[in-house]
Every structure is written in C-alpha cells, then in structure tokens.
Tab-separated table of C-alpha atoms and ligand atoms in Angstrom:
chain	number	residue	atom	x	y	z
A	1	UNK	CA	-15.102	-40.335	46.270
A	2	UNK	CA	-14.443	-36.769	44.699
A	3	UNK	CA	-16.928	-34.104	43.426
A	4	UNK	CA	-17.311	-33.442	40.242
A	5	UNK	CA	-19.200	-30.736	37.994
A	6	UNK	CA	-19.798	-30.138	34.545
A	7	UNK	CA	-22.314	-28.042	32.118
A	8	UNK	CA	-23.774	-27.807	28.934
A	9	UNK	CA	-25.725	-25.045	27.284
A	10	UNK	CA	-29.191	-25.763	25.878
A	11	UNK	CA	-28.940	-26.849	22.298
A	12	UNK	CA	-31.822	-25.802	19.993
A	13	UNK	CA	-32.679	-29.235	18.069
A	14	UNK	CA	-30.064	-31.793	19.274
A	15	UNK	CA	-26.709	-32.747	20.492
A	16	UNK	CA	-23.944	-33.339	17.622
A	17	UNK	CA	-21.425	-35.871	17.374
A	18	UNK	CA	-18.714	-33.567	18.866
A	19	UNK	CA	-20.807	-32.733	22.282
A	20	UNK	CA	-21.322	-36.635	22.055
A	21	UNK	CA	-17.575	-38.259	22.207
A	22	UNK	CA	-16.128	-35.135	23.362
A	23	UNK	CA	-18.613	-34.568	26.610
A	24	UNK	CA	-21.362	-37.101	27.114
A	25	UNK	CA	-19.214	-40.026	26.505
A	26	UNK	CA	-16.439	-38.828	29.056
A	27	UNK	CA	-19.177	-37.934	31.228
A	28	UNK	CA	-20.882	-41.328	31.223
A	29	UNK	CA	-17.167	-42.729	32.151
A	30	UNK	CA	-16.337	-40.233	34.842
A	31	UNK	CA	-20.099	-40.530	36.723
A	32	UNK	CA	-18.530	-44.322	37.968
A	33	UNK	CA	-15.326	-42.611	39.658
A	34	UNK	CA	-16.594	-39.494	40.985
A	35	UNK	CA	-19.677	-37.927	42.770
A	36	UNK	CA	-20.795	-36.495	39.371
A	37	UNK	CA	-22.863	-33.333	38.929
A	38	UNK	CA	-24.230	-32.102	35.397
A	39	UNK	CA	-26.037	-29.355	34.652
A	40	UNK	CA	-28.009	-27.707	31.780
A	41	UNK	CA	-26.948	-24.153	31.922
A	42	UNK	CA	-30.101	-22.225	30.672
A	43	UNK	CA	-28.728	-19.053	32.720
A	44	UNK	CA	-25.205	-18.845	30.604
A	45	UNK	CA	-27.504	-19.349	27.386
A	46	UNK	CA	-29.569	-16.174	27.777
A	47	UNK	CA	-26.405	-14.085	27.976
A	48	UNK	CA	-26.966	-14.161	23.661
A	49	UNK	CA	-30.486	-13.712	22.565
A	50	UNK	CA	-32.704	-16.548	22.796
A	51	UNK	CA	-36.194	-16.928	21.604
A	52	UNK	CA	-38.048	-18.249	24.800
A	53	UNK	CA	-40.280	-20.832	23.383
A	54	UNK	CA	-37.391	-22.349	21.401
A	55	UNK	CA	-35.055	-22.012	24.819
A	56	UNK	CA	-37.320	-24.081	26.970
A	57	UNK	CA	-37.868	-26.821	24.576
A	58	UNK	CA	-33.883	-26.964	24.064
A	59	UNK	CA	-33.632	-27.177	27.720
A	60	UNK	CA	-35.871	-30.411	28.161
A	61	UNK	CA	-34.307	-32.148	24.776
A	62	UNK	CA	-30.771	-31.448	26.335
A	63	UNK	CA	-31.753	-32.963	29.809
A	64	UNK	CA	-33.196	-35.996	27.875
A	65	UNK	CA	-30.299	-36.695	25.440
A	66	UNK	CA	-28.016	-36.769	28.817
A	67	UNK	CA	-30.367	-39.082	30.081
A	68	UNK	CA	-30.753	-41.273	26.923
A	69	UNK	CA	-26.803	-41.248	26.399
A	70	UNK	CA	-25.930	-42.858	29.842
A	71	UNK	CA	-26.164	-40.263	32.429
A	72	UNK	CA	-27.508	-41.921	35.172
A	73	UNK	CA	-29.794	-38.950	36.829
A	74	UNK	CA	-30.235	-41.233	40.358
A	75	UNK	CA	-26.537	-41.805	40.826
A	76	UNK	CA	-25.466	-38.495	39.455
A	77	UNK	CA	-27.268	-35.402	39.852
A	78	UNK	CA	-28.705	-33.897	36.432
A	79	UNK	CA	-30.447	-30.834	36.848
A	80	UNK	CA	-31.216	-27.407	35.191
A	81	UNK	CA	-29.346	-24.500	36.249
A	82	UNK	CA	-32.345	-21.890	36.925
A	83	UNK	CA	-33.880	-24.407	39.026
A	84	UNK	CA	-31.658	-23.572	41.552
A	85	UNK	CA	-31.325	-19.900	42.893
A	86	UNK	CA	-27.917	-20.168	44.316
A	87	UNK	CA	-26.098	-20.005	41.110
A	88	UNK	CA	-26.947	-15.930	40.404
A	89	UNK	CA	-27.026	-15.019	44.020
A	90	UNK	CA	-23.577	-16.354	44.784
A	91	UNK	CA	-22.515	-15.124	41.483
A	92	UNK	CA	-23.324	-11.687	42.523
A	93	UNK	CA	-21.098	-11.912	45.503
A	94	UNK	CA	-18.047	-13.304	43.411
A	95	UNK	CA	-18.927	-10.322	40.968
A	96	UNK	CA	-18.055	-7.993	43.896
A	97	UNK	CA	-14.329	-9.672	44.192
A	98	UNK	CA	-13.797	-9.782	40.408
A	99	UNK	CA	-11.562	-7.175	38.543
A	100	UNK	CA	-13.154	-4.988	35.933
A	101	UNK	CA	-9.922	-5.901	33.977
A	102	UNK	CA	-9.757	-9.559	35.202
A	103	UNK	CA	-13.164	-10.150	33.599
A	104	UNK	CA	-12.379	-8.087	30.369
A	105	UNK	CA	-9.319	-10.230	29.747
A	106	UNK	CA	-11.318	-13.428	29.165
A	107	UNK	CA	-10.742	-14.289	25.730
A	108	UNK	CA	-14.332	-15.769	25.172
A	109	UNK	CA	-15.918	-12.336	26.232
A	110	UNK	CA	-13.420	-10.539	24.076
A	111	UNK	CA	-14.241	-12.601	20.572
A	112	UNK	CA	-17.983	-12.818	21.377
A	113	UNK	CA	-18.371	-9.024	22.403
A	114	UNK	CA	-16.011	-8.170	19.247
A	115	UNK	CA	-18.518	-9.989	17.091
A	116	UNK	CA	-21.743	-8.404	18.414
A	117	UNK	CA	-20.688	-4.930	18.915
A	118	UNK	CA	-20.229	-3.047	22.283
A	119	UNK	CA	-24.368	-1.956	22.386
A	120	UNK	CA	-25.307	-5.748	21.721
A	121	UNK	CA	-22.806	-7.061	24.089
A	122	UNK	CA	-24.476	-7.192	27.512
A	123	UNK	CA	-23.245	-7.226	31.447
A	124	UNK	CA	-24.495	-10.929	31.482
A	125	UNK	CA	-21.889	-12.003	28.703
A	126	UNK	CA	-19.486	-9.749	30.351
A	127	UNK	CA	-20.239	-11.739	33.807
A	128	UNK	CA	-20.155	-15.175	32.055
A	129	UNK	CA	-17.070	-16.612	33.598
A	130	UNK	CA	-18.280	-15.302	37.166
A	131	UNK	CA	-21.393	-17.407	37.008
A	132	UNK	CA	-19.701	-20.088	36.129
A	133	UNK	CA	-17.544	-19.997	38.925
A	134	UNK	CA	-20.360	-19.909	40.949
A	135	UNK	CA	-21.842	-23.003	39.577
A	136	UNK	CA	-18.532	-24.919	40.341
A	137	UNK	CA	-17.694	-23.468	43.648
A	138	UNK	CA	-21.697	-23.951	45.027
A	139	UNK	CA	-20.581	-27.910	44.789
A	140	UNK	CA	-17.181	-27.988	46.441
A	141	UNK	CA	-16.224	-29.542	42.944
A	142	UNK	CA	-12.547	-30.442	42.590
A	143	UNK	CA	-12.873	-31.924	39.195
A	144	UNK	CA	-14.318	-30.038	36.091
A	145	UNK	CA	-13.974	-31.227	32.963
A	146	UNK	CA	-14.343	-28.859	30.066
A	147	UNK	CA	-12.762	-28.306	26.703
A	148	UNK	CA	-9.987	-26.054	25.825
A	149	UNK	CA	-12.197	-22.633	25.375
A	150	UNK	CA	-13.274	-23.081	28.955
A	151	UNK	CA	-9.936	-23.639	30.698
A	152	UNK	CA	-9.330	-19.667	31.069
A	153	UNK	CA	-12.932	-19.728	33.068
A	154	UNK	CA	-11.950	-22.673	35.191
A	155	UNK	CA	-8.466	-20.390	35.752
A	156	UNK	CA	-10.722	-17.691	36.674
A	157	UNK	CA	-12.888	-19.929	38.958
A	158	UNK	CA	-9.429	-20.854	41.212
A	159	UNK	CA	-8.344	-17.311	41.175
A	160	UNK	CA	-11.765	-16.508	43.097
A	161	UNK	CA	-12.077	-19.217	45.190
A	162	UNK	CA	-8.413	-18.696	46.411
A	163	UNK	CA	-9.320	-14.771	46.791
A	164	UNK	CA	-12.515	-15.152	48.356
A	165	UNK	CA	-10.922	-17.978	51.046
A	166	UNK	CA	-7.973	-15.569	51.651
A	167	UNK	CA	-10.069	-12.380	52.539
A	168	UNK	CA	-12.919	-14.182	54.061
A	169	UNK	CA	-11.834	-17.311	55.772
A	170	UNK	CA	-11.763	-21.060	53.977
A	171	UNK	CA	-14.824	-21.356	52.085
A	172	UNK	CA	-14.633	-22.756	48.670
A	173	UNK	CA	-12.843	-25.988	47.296
A	174	UNK	CA	-10.539	-24.613	44.811
A	175	UNK	CA	-11.199	-26.922	41.733
A	176	UNK	CA	-9.176	-28.096	38.678
A	177	UNK	CA	-9.870	-28.339	35.110
A	178	UNK	CA	-9.630	-31.659	33.213
A	179	UNK	CA	-9.349	-31.302	29.562
A	180	UNK	CA	-10.039	-33.816	27.125
A	181	UNK	CA	-7.553	-36.065	25.083
A	182	UNK	CA	-6.774	-35.107	21.616
A	183	UNK	CA	-8.773	-37.998	19.978
A	184	UNK	CA	-11.605	-36.726	21.915
A	185	UNK	CA	-12.034	-33.824	19.669
A	186	UNK	CA	-14.417	-34.248	16.498
A	187	UNK	CA	-14.555	-31.959	13.359
A	188	UNK	CA	-16.805	-31.376	10.500
A	189	UNK	CA	-16.803	-33.682	8.297
A	190	UNK	CA	-16.995	-31.074	5.318
A	191	UNK	CA	-14.632	-28.948	6.992
A	192	UNK	CA	-12.149	-30.809	8.907
A	193	UNK	CA	-10.055	-27.755	9.633
A	194	UNK	CA	-12.670	-26.504	11.815
A	195	UNK	CA	-14.384	-28.461	14.627
A	196	UNK	CA	-17.738	-29.837	14.527
A	197	UNK	CA	-20.132	-27.031	16.475
A	198	UNK	CA	-23.456	-26.362	16.604
A	199	UNK	CA	-22.633	-22.890	14.933
A	200	UNK	CA	-21.069	-24.438	12.071
A	201	UNK	CA	-21.605	-23.340	9.071
A	202	UNK	CA	-21.819	-26.834	6.661
A	203	UNK	CA	-25.152	-28.695	7.127
A	204	UNK	CA	-23.510	-31.942	5.776
A	205	UNK	CA	-20.587	-31.490	8.408
A	206	UNK	CA	-22.523	-31.739	11.368
A	207	UNK	CA	-24.332	-35.110	12.712
A	208	UNK	CA	-27.053	-34.478	14.924
A	209	UNK	CA	-27.790	-37.229	17.888
A	210	UNK	CA	-31.292	-36.813	16.547
A	211	UNK	CA	-30.726	-36.957	13.332
A	212	UNK	CA	-32.652	-40.234	11.403
A	213	UNK	CA	-30.235	-43.284	11.030
A	214	UNK	CA	-30.191	-43.070	7.263
A	215	UNK	CA	-29.110	-39.092	7.324
A	216	UNK	CA	-25.983	-39.956	9.794
A	217	UNK	CA	-24.999	-42.852	7.398
A	218	UNK	CA	-25.210	-40.419	4.661
A	219	UNK	CA	-23.027	-37.623	5.923
A	220	UNK	CA	-20.426	-39.640	7.155
A	221	UNK	CA	-19.916	-41.149	3.738
A	222	UNK	CA	-19.846	-38.430	2.178
A	223	UNK	CA	-17.052	-37.044	4.556
A	224	UNK	CA	-14.046	-34.949	2.777
A	225	UNK	CA	-10.902	-37.133	2.613
A	226	UNK	CA	-8.095	-36.716	0.403
A	227	UNK	CA	-6.278	-37.787	-2.630
A	228	UNK	CA	-4.174	-40.247	-1.015
A	229	UNK	CA	-5.189	-43.921	-0.316
A	230	UNK	CA	-3.373	-44.577	2.991
A	231	UNK	CA	-5.555	-44.577	6.043
A	232	UNK	CA	-3.340	-43.064	8.897
A	233	UNK	CA	-3.984	-40.907	11.732
A	234	UNK	CA	-2.258	-37.597	10.623
A	235	UNK	CA	-4.314	-34.716	11.563
A	236	UNK	CA	-1.983	-31.773	9.880
A	237	UNK	CA	-1.663	-33.732	6.688
A	238	UNK	CA	-4.905	-36.042	6.649
A	239	UNK	CA	-7.400	-34.060	8.549
A	240	UNK	CA	-10.545	-35.849	7.221
A	241	UNK	CA	-9.138	-39.389	7.612
A	242	UNK	CA	-7.903	-38.573	10.944
A	243	UNK	CA	-11.531	-37.025	11.939
A	244	UNK	CA	-13.026	-40.276	11.018
A	245	UNK	CA	-10.617	-42.432	12.871
A	246	UNK	CA	-11.398	-40.278	15.857
A	247	UNK	CA	-14.860	-40.684	15.481
A	248	UNK	CA	-14.586	-44.587	14.920
A	249	UNK	CA	-12.309	-44.960	17.853
A	250	UNK	CA	-14.195	-42.344	20.034
A	251	UNK	CA	-17.819	-44.402	19.459
A	252	UNK	CA	-15.965	-48.322	19.644
A	253	UNK	CA	-13.568	-47.294	22.669
A	254	UNK	CA	-11.151	-49.273	20.038
A	255	UNK	CA	-7.614	-47.135	19.881
A	256	UNK	CA	-6.713	-45.183	17.020
A	257	UNK	CA	-3.320	-47.214	16.764
A	258	UNK	CA	-5.344	-50.169	16.862
A	259	UNK	CA	-7.609	-48.837	13.932
A	260	UNK	CA	-4.690	-48.037	11.999
A	261	UNK	CA	-3.780	-51.705	11.663
A	262	UNK	CA	-7.252	-53.027	11.152
A	263	UNK	CA	-7.425	-50.592	8.250
A	264	UNK	CA	-4.109	-51.349	6.557
A	265	UNK	CA	-4.340	-52.557	2.974
A	266	UNK	CA	-8.400	-51.233	2.730
A	267	UNK	CA	-9.652	-47.986	1.257
A	268	UNK	CA	-11.082	-44.983	2.177
A	269	UNK	CA	-14.430	-46.800	1.490
A	270	UNK	CA	-14.195	-49.140	4.233
A	271	UNK	CA	-13.052	-46.527	6.418
A	272	UNK	CA	-16.116	-44.546	5.740
A	273	UNK	CA	-18.838	-47.604	5.906
A	274	UNK	CA	-17.558	-49.007	9.185
A	275	UNK	CA	-17.625	-45.416	10.802
A	276	UNK	CA	-21.533	-45.012	9.936
A	277	UNK	CA	-22.379	-48.350	10.695
A	278	UNK	CA	-20.540	-47.711	14.501
A	279	UNK	CA	-22.042	-44.264	14.842
A	280	UNK	CA	-25.501	-45.190	13.551
A	281	UNK	CA	-25.660	-48.345	15.802
A	282	UNK	CA	-24.064	-46.097	18.670
A	283	UNK	CA	-26.678	-43.488	18.211
A	284	UNK	CA	-29.989	-45.384	17.462
A	285	UNK	CA	-30.679	-46.328	20.724
A	286	UNK	CA	-30.207	-43.024	22.304
A	287	UNK	CA	-32.146	-41.498	19.743
A	288	UNK	CA	-35.209	-43.563	20.690
A	289	UNK	CA	-34.641	-43.212	24.349
A	290	UNK	CA	-34.326	-39.284	23.987
A	291	UNK	CA	-37.364	-39.446	21.964
A	292	UNK	CA	-39.311	-41.603	24.317
A	293	UNK	CA	-38.406	-39.587	27.379
A	294	UNK	CA	-39.737	-36.063	25.496
A	295	UNK	CA	-42.905	-37.689	24.696
A	296	UNK	CA	-43.606	-37.394	28.248
A	297	UNK	CA	-42.662	-34.105	29.251
A	298	UNK	CA	-44.413	-33.732	32.163
A	299	UNK	CA	-42.432	-37.014	34.104
A	300	UNK	CA	-39.283	-35.354	32.567
A	301	UNK	CA	-40.279	-32.185	34.217
A	302	UNK	CA	-40.664	-34.324	37.463
A	303	UNK	CA	-37.264	-35.708	37.370
A	304	UNK	CA	-35.417	-32.568	36.920
A	305	UNK	CA	-37.326	-30.960	39.504
A	306	UNK	CA	-36.349	-33.840	41.766
A	307	UNK	CA	-32.736	-33.748	40.799
A	308	UNK	CA	-33.093	-29.718	41.276
A	309	UNK	CA	-33.607	-30.276	45.093
A	310	UNK	CA	-30.897	-32.522	45.409
A	311	UNK	CA	-28.418	-29.842	44.083
A	312	UNK	CA	-30.368	-27.559	45.980
A	313	UNK	CA	-29.240	-29.093	48.882
A	314	UNK	CA	-25.665	-28.900	48.593
A	315	UNK	CA	-25.563	-25.406	46.808
A	316	UNK	CA	-27.956	-23.631	49.570
A	317	UNK	CA	-25.430	-24.767	52.418
A	318	UNK	CA	-22.435	-23.249	50.199
A	319	UNK	CA	-24.374	-20.066	49.556
A	320	UNK	CA	-25.163	-19.877	53.402
A	321	UNK	CA	-21.794	-20.111	54.597
A	322	UNK	CA	-20.609	-17.768	51.996
A	323	UNK	CA	-22.977	-15.087	52.822
A	324	UNK	CA	-21.733	-15.351	56.364
A	325	UNK	CA	-18.325	-14.921	55.496
A	326	UNK	CA	-18.813	-11.695	53.734
A	327	UNK	CA	-21.503	-10.252	56.727
A	328	UNK	CA	-24.518	-10.508	55.435
A	329	UNK	CA	-27.006	-10.203	57.763
A	330	UNK	CA	-29.315	-13.842	58.287
A	331	UNK	CA	-32.581	-13.958	57.780
A	332	UNK	CA	-33.780	-15.595	60.671
B	401	ATP	P1	-20.754	-23.563	19.892
B	401	ATP	O1	-20.331	-23.436	18.776
B	401	ATP	O2	-21.871	-22.377	20.602
B	401	ATP	O3	-19.531	-22.956	20.941
B	401	ATP	P2	-20.504	-26.205	20.293
B	401	ATP	O4	-21.092	-26.895	19.384
B	401	ATP	O5	-18.897	-26.121	20.573
B	401	ATP	O6	-21.429	-24.665	20.509
B	401	ATP	P3	-20.862	-26.115	23.249
B	401	ATP	O7	-21.949	-25.949	23.887
B	401	ATP	O8	-19.876	-25.129	23.253
B	401	ATP	O9	-21.113	-26.723	21.710
B	401	ATP	O10	-19.986	-27.593	24.280
B	401	ATP	C1	-20.506	-28.503	24.945
B	401	ATP	C2	-19.561	-29.454	24.998
B	401	ATP	O11	-19.271	-30.263	23.962
B	401	ATP	C3	-18.401	-29.087	25.953
B	401	ATP	O12	-18.266	-29.873	26.822
B	401	ATP	C4	-17.171	-29.004	24.536
B	401	ATP	O13	-15.923	-29.192	24.943
B	401	ATP	C5	-18.174	-30.727	23.852
B	401	ATP	N1	-17.385	-30.207	22.520
B	401	ATP	C6	-18.168	-29.111	21.624
B	401	ATP	N2	-17.808	-29.410	20.514
B	401	ATP	C7	-16.951	-30.505	20.635
B	401	ATP	C8	-16.214	-31.064	19.381
B	401	ATP	N3	-16.107	-30.543	18.026
B	401	ATP	N4	-15.484	-32.183	19.890
B	401	ATP	C9	-15.236	-32.669	20.892
B	401	ATP	N5	-15.980	-32.017	21.951
B	401	ATP	C10	-16.948	-30.917	21.702
B	402	MG	MG1	-18.242	-24.665	21.872
C-alpha cells in the first residue's frame, strides 16, 4: 500500500467544522486505503508567537480530536512533530539546497510576512515550507492530502526531492499533492464568502467540534441564507444555502444533487433543521470521546509516545541515508 502523510497545526480550543469535513473525515476514509501517517505539527505552530502553556494543551486537544473523529492510532500512525527529532534535522539539510529566492516566492510567506512586518517575521516562518518538505520526505510519502493553500508547498517539496536525488543520488520519493473536492470546502455561516477558519472574525459563524450540542444547533439555524426560497447548489449566487448543502452532504455522505431533490418544495427552515440535526448527531459522540481522552492526559501522552517511536523508526532511517548522501561523517 502507498504511504500517505498529512498534518495539521494544533488548534487552541477545538477544531472546527471545516477542519472536520475538509480534513478529518477525508483522513478517516483515506486511512483504509493507504499506509497513513498523521502529524500534529507543533513545530510549524511556533513559526508565529504562541503561549507555551496553551500550545502544549492545544497539541493534546488536537490529537484527542483526531482520535475521537476516527483516526486509528494503531493501524495509522498519529504523532506529534516535535517528538521526532529527524524533522528539524532533515529540514536543515534541505535548507542548504533551497534557494533564497525560491523560498521568498511562497505566497503563504509573502502574505503572513507582509501582515507582520519585516522585524516580526522570523527565519522560522521563512523556512516553514522546507520543514514541511522534511515532514513529507522522511516518510517516503507518495500522497499528501492538502488544502489549496498548501499546494505550492508540496510543489516545493517535489522540487527539493528531485534536486536532492539528482545531486546526491536517489534518496527521496517524489510525493504528489491530493487536493480536496469542491464540496469539501466549508464557509463561515455568517459570512459565506470566506472560508470557515479558526482565525475567522464572526464567532457565530464558526462551529467548533467541542461546542455544546445546543450551541452547534443554534449557530447552524442562524446561518445567513438569501431572500429567495429555492434550495439549490449555486455557490456564486447562493453561497449561504450552498454552504449548508455542503455541510449536510459532508457529514451524511449524501451527494448534493440528491439533497437538492430531497429539498425540492421545502423551505430554508427545513434545510437548517436537518443540517443542524445531522451535525449535532455527528459531533456528539466525537465530542464525548475527545473529552474522555482529555480526561486522562497521561494515557494520551503514552499513546503519543508510542506512536512517536513508530514514526521515528521510519524517519531516522531516511535521515541517516540523507546525511550519508551529503557526506556527513557517521557517528559510530
Ligand atoms: P488558519 O485560519 O490558521 O489557516 P484553518 O482554520 O484554515 O486555520 P488549518 O490548520 O489551516 O485551519 O487547516 C487544517 C486542515 O483543515 C487543512 O487540511 C485544511 O485544508 C482544512 N481546512 C481548514 N479550513 C477548512 C474549511 N473551511 N473547509 C474545509 N477544509 C478546511
Ligand atoms: Mg488554513
């Protein structure tokens, strides 16, 4: 079976409905078809300022939500990036074959650094995509599921792998990005022109995986729609309604076209009620399980340590080979 690698940054309180439909649900399916490795990328998180106490807790909470959502930490590998030292070690080697201009062209870096200003922008943020390349290449991953915003980073990973291989001899597998279907993108309920994002501005527009069921239902029932009455999927003309259809389709697995038929002649109230019910039903067991896991942090930490060992067994071998190829003297 082909190897798959994907990662997500730790999120402070909770993951949101967009992360759930766009990442966790996809991962849960993919883990049946691939030799899957999932990572909570805490080293990426510190490329912007973090509160240390909150970061540690966010890392646990994110891992707990992966497991609660159905990522199997036995058949798949689920680990914390900073637990495997090979990540920054390989990143350093890759840094030395990455062009300054090449890194400066990354749009995520350009956006974030522009917002922060030159003095607040760190070398870490600049090198972020190279660390991501190390994450992927260490595991010989063939497939990397990512959102559109990360596609350019996977392109860079491919370039670096190819460059290293041609300079030093065949070492890395050249991976492919796997981007998600359109319907898997979820938008802010209050502002359906922007994607649902943890850094979003409308608290009522974001549904958190760990929200109380009542709060989940309330947010969905207050979603912005439009003044027409027809329920059809048309993201340009009807972003709010289309978003609700995407959400309902995402959590139930029913294709959007079948939902359009189902709602023919019905009103927005029906769409909202059914969507709210479906999301509450989907989230409730996940929330309960996540809170259970978080109730015993020592047990969760042990599980993560065990998974880090499994990840390191693969990563250390790739790192050793890469060090050898560039001519670093092995420590005997
Ligand atoms: P930020 O605002 O900091 O970028 P985010 O909410 O976009 O945060 P990320 O950590 O960037 O979350 O993304 C984690 C994963 O969730 C990625 O795989 C990303 O593609 C997916 N994802 C994030 N937001 C959405 C969304 N609105 N719809 C579908 N998938 C999403
Ligand atoms: Mg994002």
